[in-house]
Amino acid sequence: RRAAIRRFDRQRSRSQAPRCRSNASPRSGRPLLRGDHAADALAVVDPRSKGKIALRRCDVEWAAQRLRLRRIDRERDRKAGGRGGRGELCKRDLLRAFGLPDDDLKRPLIGIVSRFVSQKGFDLIEEAIDSIMAENVSLVALGTGEPRYEQLMADLPRRFPGRASVRIAYSDELSHKVEAGSDIFLMPSRYEPCGLNQIYSLRYGTLPVVRATGGLEDTIDESCGFKFREYTPEALTIAVRQAMAAYGE
């Protein structure tokens, strides 16, 4: 950091650009540079925000979540039911926890842990669920939210018996099981300042399917998951099918 400050001072002293009127000292760049290193968040111009200043909250949220990720590493065997949080043992444990048959472990299992609200893409799920469940998949979901979407999710086990199970609740233990035992994690947010569940999924080795917005755009690429850009049920369904094809390989 000291070397960077010295380089900054040398470059600034050589610069011939006109200086703004200011009462700051010639060495006022040091606090700014140090702040860049120490700040929890930076206000930057997001290229997707059409020139508007946007406060990127990822750094703030990640600072608060680092200990949680370490805890996941320590506790995932115990909470997820298997070594490393992956494998058939975890998937079987998850299916049993949600009351689904565990006789066909080759069927892709989609997991959702979320607030059931429009911001998290549940209006999109409402339109796309028939197309998604028309595939040979199972689905488990955990969360609470708006009554409309709670009812939507609560109806899925009746509409797709033996393949869908939903818990309208908050449970830290179950959320670990969903992240660890699912094959695909669904996160089709309308907007997402940062997003953390997609990172938890990667920590467990579960492929995320996300909408390319905010922190989801920043953290997921083709090397570790699947993204769709248009906020349409067709785009969501295509992304799920791509994930299923990769799972089949």
C-alpha positions as semicolon CSV with decimal commas, in nm:
position;residue;x (nm);y (nm);z (nm)
1;R;0,000;0,000;0,000
2;R;0,286;0,241;0,084
3;A;0,445;0,171;-0,255
4;A;0,115;0,244;-0,426
5;I;0,086;0,574;-0,240
6;R;0,437;0,674;-0,346
7;R;0,360;0,590;-0,710
8;F;0,040;0,791;-0,686
9;D;0,229;1,093;-0,548
10;R;0,496;1,076;-0,822
11;Q;0,239;1,047;-1,099
12;R;0,038;1,334;-0,956
13;S;0,342;1,562;-0,928
14;R;0,437;1,496;-1,293
15;S;0,090;1,563;-1,422
16;Q;0,046;1,890;-1,610
17;A;-0,332;1,880;-1,608
18;P;-0,506;2,193;-1,470
19;R;-0,598;2,154;-1,105
20;C;-0,939;2,224;-0,967
21;R;-0,966;2,505;-0,717
22;S;-0,942;2,343;-0,380
23;N;-0,805;2,400;-0,033
24;A;-0,671;2,044;-0,030
25;S;-0,301;1,993;0,021
26;P;-0,080;1,856;-0,261
27;R;-0,078;1,524;-0,080
28;S;-0,456;1,501;-0,047
29;G;-0,461;1,199;-0,273
30;R;-0,332;0,982;0,007
31;P;-0,656;0,969;0,211
32;L;-0,849;0,898;-0,109
33;L;-0,618;0,614;-0,206
34;R;-0,624;0,473;0,145
35;G;-1,001;0,501;0,150
36;D;-1,017;0,302;-0,173
37;H;-0,834;0,020;0,001
38;A;-1,022;0,033;0,331
39;A;-1,378;0,122;0,229
40;D;-1,658;-0,129;0,270
41;A;-1,830;0,001;-0,045
42;L;-1,757;0,235;-0,334
43;A;-1,993;0,463;-0,524
44;V;-1,921;0,392;-0,888
45;V;-2,081;0,443;-1,226
46;D;-2,230;0,108;-1,314
47;P;-2,212;0,059;-1,693
48;R;-2,564;-0,081;-1,677
49;S;-2,705;0,221;-1,493
50;K;-2,695;0,465;-1,791
51;G;-2,449;0,698;-1,621
52;K;-2,625;0,716;-1,288
53;I;-2,420;0,684;-0,973
54;A;-2,502;0,351;-0,811
55;L;-2,385;0,232;-0,471
56;R;-2,260;-0,120;-0,521
57;R;-2,352;-0,300;-0,200
58;C;-2,174;-0,627;-0,279
59;D;-1,865;-0,534;-0,079
60;V;-2,076;-0,431;0,220
61;E;-2,279;-0,750;0,214
62;W;-1,978;-0,969;0,152
63;A;-1,793;-0,817;0,447
64;A;-2,081;-0,928;0,666
65;Q;-2,099;-1,274;0,509
66;R;-1,738;-1,390;0,518
67;L;-1,781;-1,552;0,858
68;R;-2,100;-1,718;0,732
69;L;-1,909;-1,873;0,442
70;R;-1,647;-2,003;0,680
71;R;-1,925;-2,150;0,890
72;I;-2,068;-2,318;0,581
73;D;-1,731;-2,484;0,523
74;R;-1,723;-2,610;0,882
75;E;-2,085;-2,717;0,919
76;R;-2,201;-2,826;0,574
77;D;-2,121;-3,193;0,641
78;R;-2,338;-3,193;0,952
79;K;-2,625;-2,980;0,818
80;A;-2,633;-3,110;0,462
81;G;-2,601;-3,473;0,562
82;G;-2,288;-3,567;0,369
83;R;-1,918;-3,505;0,318
84;G;-1,843;-3,179;0,139
85;G;-2,213;-3,099;0,109
86;R;-2,246;-3,288;-0,223
87;G;-2,317;-3,632;-0,362
88;E;-2,607;-3,872;-0,364
89;L;-2,620;-3,876;0,015
90;C;-2,704;-3,505;0,025
91;K;-2,963;-3,530;-0,250
92;R;-3,131;-3,825;-0,085
93;D;-3,132;-3,648;0,249
94;L;-3,291;-3,339;0,092
95;L;-3,562;-3,537;-0,084
96;R;-3,650;-3,716;0,239
97;A;-3,655;-3,389;0,434
98;F;-3,914;-3,254;0,188
99;G;-4,112;-3,577;0,175
100;L;-4,030;-3,662;-0,188
101;P;-3,942;-4,012;-0,314
102;D;-3,570;-4,075;-0,341
103;D;-3,583;-4,370;-0,580
104;D;-3,478;-4,171;-0,890
105;L;-3,167;-3,972;-0,806
106;K;-3,085;-3,918;-1,174
107;R;-3,383;-3,683;-1,214
108;P;-3,259;-3,321;-1,191
109;L;-3,362;-3,149;-0,869
110;I;-3,426;-2,773;-0,874
111;G;-3,393;-2,586;-0,545
112;I;-3,524;-2,245;-0,437
113;V;-3,447;-2,059;-0,113
114;S;-3,595;-1,712;-0,130
115;R;-3,848;-1,455;-0,026
116;F;-4,158;-1,521;-0,233
117;V;-4,190;-1,173;-0,385
118;S;-4,188;-1,015;-0,730
119;Q;-3,841;-0,871;-0,680
120;K;-3,708;-1,227;-0,655
121;G;-3,873;-1,321;-0,985
122;F;-4,177;-1,507;-0,860
123;D;-4,402;-1,339;-1,116
124;L;-4,170;-1,499;-1,372
125;I;-4,183;-1,836;-1,197
126;E;-4,563;-1,812;-1,196
127;E;-4,564;-1,788;-1,576
128;A;-4,286;-2,039;-1,640
129;I;-4,360;-2,311;-1,385
130;D;-4,573;-2,525;-1,618
131;S;-4,302;-2,527;-1,886
132;I;-4,031;-2,605;-1,631
133;M;-4,223;-2,886;-1,464
134;A;-4,313;-3,030;-1,806
135;E;-3,950;-3,143;-1,809
136;N;-3,840;-3,445;-1,611
137;V;-3,746;-3,247;-1,300
138;S;-3,828;-3,228;-0,932
139;L;-3,849;-2,906;-0,732
140;V;-3,811;-2,808;-0,367
141;A;-3,867;-2,455;-0,237
142;L;-3,824;-2,287;0,099
143;G;-3,932;-1,939;0,198
144;T;-4,206;-1,695;0,288
145;G;-4,340;-1,381;0,124
146;E;-4,642;-1,226;-0,039
147;P;-4,964;-1,427;0,013
148;R;-5,019;-1,454;-0,362
149;Y;-4,686;-1,626;-0,418
150;E;-4,707;-1,832;-0,102
151;Q;-5,033;-1,973;-0,241
152;L;-4,873;-2,029;-0,581
153;M;-4,590;-2,229;-0,427
154;A;-4,813;-2,413;-0,179
155;D;-5,022;-2,542;-0,473
156;L;-4,726;-2,701;-0,651
157;P;-4,724;-3,031;-0,455
158;R;-5,090;-3,083;-0,546
159;R;-5,030;-2,998;-0,913
160;F;-4,711;-3,205;-0,942
161;P;-4,743;-3,486;-0,686
162;G;-4,424;-3,671;-0,607
163;R;-4,211;-3,412;-0,787
164;A;-4,265;-3,086;-0,598
165;S;-4,249;-3,000;-0,230
166;V;-4,262;-2,657;-0,065
167;R;-4,206;-2,531;0,289
168;I;-4,361;-2,193;0,369
169;A;-4,116;-2,121;0,647
170;Y;-3,774;-1,994;0,740
171;S;-3,522;-2,261;0,835
172;D;-3,147;-2,220;0,836
173;E;-3,097;-2,596;0,851
174;L;-3,329;-2,666;0,558
175;S;-3,172;-2,388;0,353
176;H;-2,835;-2,563;0,387
177;K;-2,990;-2,888;0,272
178;V;-3,148;-2,720;-0,033
179;E;-2,822;-2,553;-0,132
180;A;-2,624;-2,874;-0,090
181;G;-2,863;-3,137;-0,223
182;S;-3,009;-2,963;-0,528
183;D;-2,863;-3,008;-0,873
184;I;-2,979;-2,665;-0,995
185;F;-3,044;-2,354;-0,786
186;L;-3,300;-2,111;-0,929
187;M;-3,260;-1,735;-0,874
188;P;-3,448;-1,538;-1,145
189;S;-3,448;-1,199;-0,971
190;R;-3,599;-0,893;-1,135
191;Y;-3,315;-0,696;-0,972
192;E;-3,050;-0,797;-0,722
193;P;-2,803;-0,548;-0,571
194;C;-2,566;-0,829;-0,481
195;G;-2,715;-1,170;-0,417
196;L;-2,559;-1,428;-0,189
197;N;-2,745;-1,754;-0,244
198;Q;-2,579;-1,806;-0,581
199;I;-2,243;-1,794;-0,402
200;Y;-2,361;-2,038;-0,137
201;S;-2,469;-2,270;-0,418
202;L;-2,125;-2,257;-0,576
203;R;-1,971;-2,325;-0,236
204;Y;-2,171;-2,647;-0,225
205;G;-2,115;-2,731;-0,593
206;T;-2,472;-2,663;-0,710
207;L;-2,516;-2,493;-1,048
208;P;-2,706;-2,161;-1,024
209;V;-2,953;-2,043;-1,288
210;V;-2,979;-1,665;-1,248
211;R;-3,100;-1,359;-1,429
212;A;-2,818;-1,135;-1,550
213;T;-2,879;-0,837;-1,323
214;G;-2,676;-0,660;-1,054
215;G;-2,460;-0,887;-0,844
216;L;-2,588;-1,196;-1,025
217;E;-2,443;-1,059;-1,348
218;D;-2,114;-0,985;-1,171
219;T;-2,065;-1,319;-0,997
220;I;-2,193;-1,583;-1,241
221;D;-2,057;-1,658;-1,587
222;E;-2,065;-1,952;-1,827
223;S;-1,785;-2,126;-1,637
224;C;-1,991;-2,174;-1,322
225;G;-2,362;-2,132;-1,401
226;F;-2,632;-2,020;-1,640
227;K;-2,771;-1,671;-1,700
228;F;-3,060;-1,528;-1,895
229;R;-3,108;-1,158;-1,973
230;E;-3,462;-1,097;-2,092
231;Y;-3,713;-1,091;-1,808
232;T;-3,950;-1,337;-1,973
233;P;-4,074;-1,686;-1,886
234;E;-3,937;-1,813;-2,217
235;A;-3,584;-1,696;-2,132
236;L;-3,605;-1,853;-1,787
237;T;-3,726;-2,184;-1,928
238;I;-3,445;-2,192;-2,185
239;A;-3,185;-2,131;-1,913
240;V;-3,328;-2,414;-1,702
241;R;-3,319;-2,647;-2,003
242;Q;-2,956;-2,554;-2,064
243;A;-2,873;-2,639;-1,705
244;M;-3,058;-2,968;-1,736
245;A;-2,863;-3,053;-2,052
246;A;-2,536;-2,984;-1,870
247;Y;-2,654;-3,197;-1,578
248;G;-2,732;-3,482;-1,818
249;E;-2,380;-3,472;-1,953
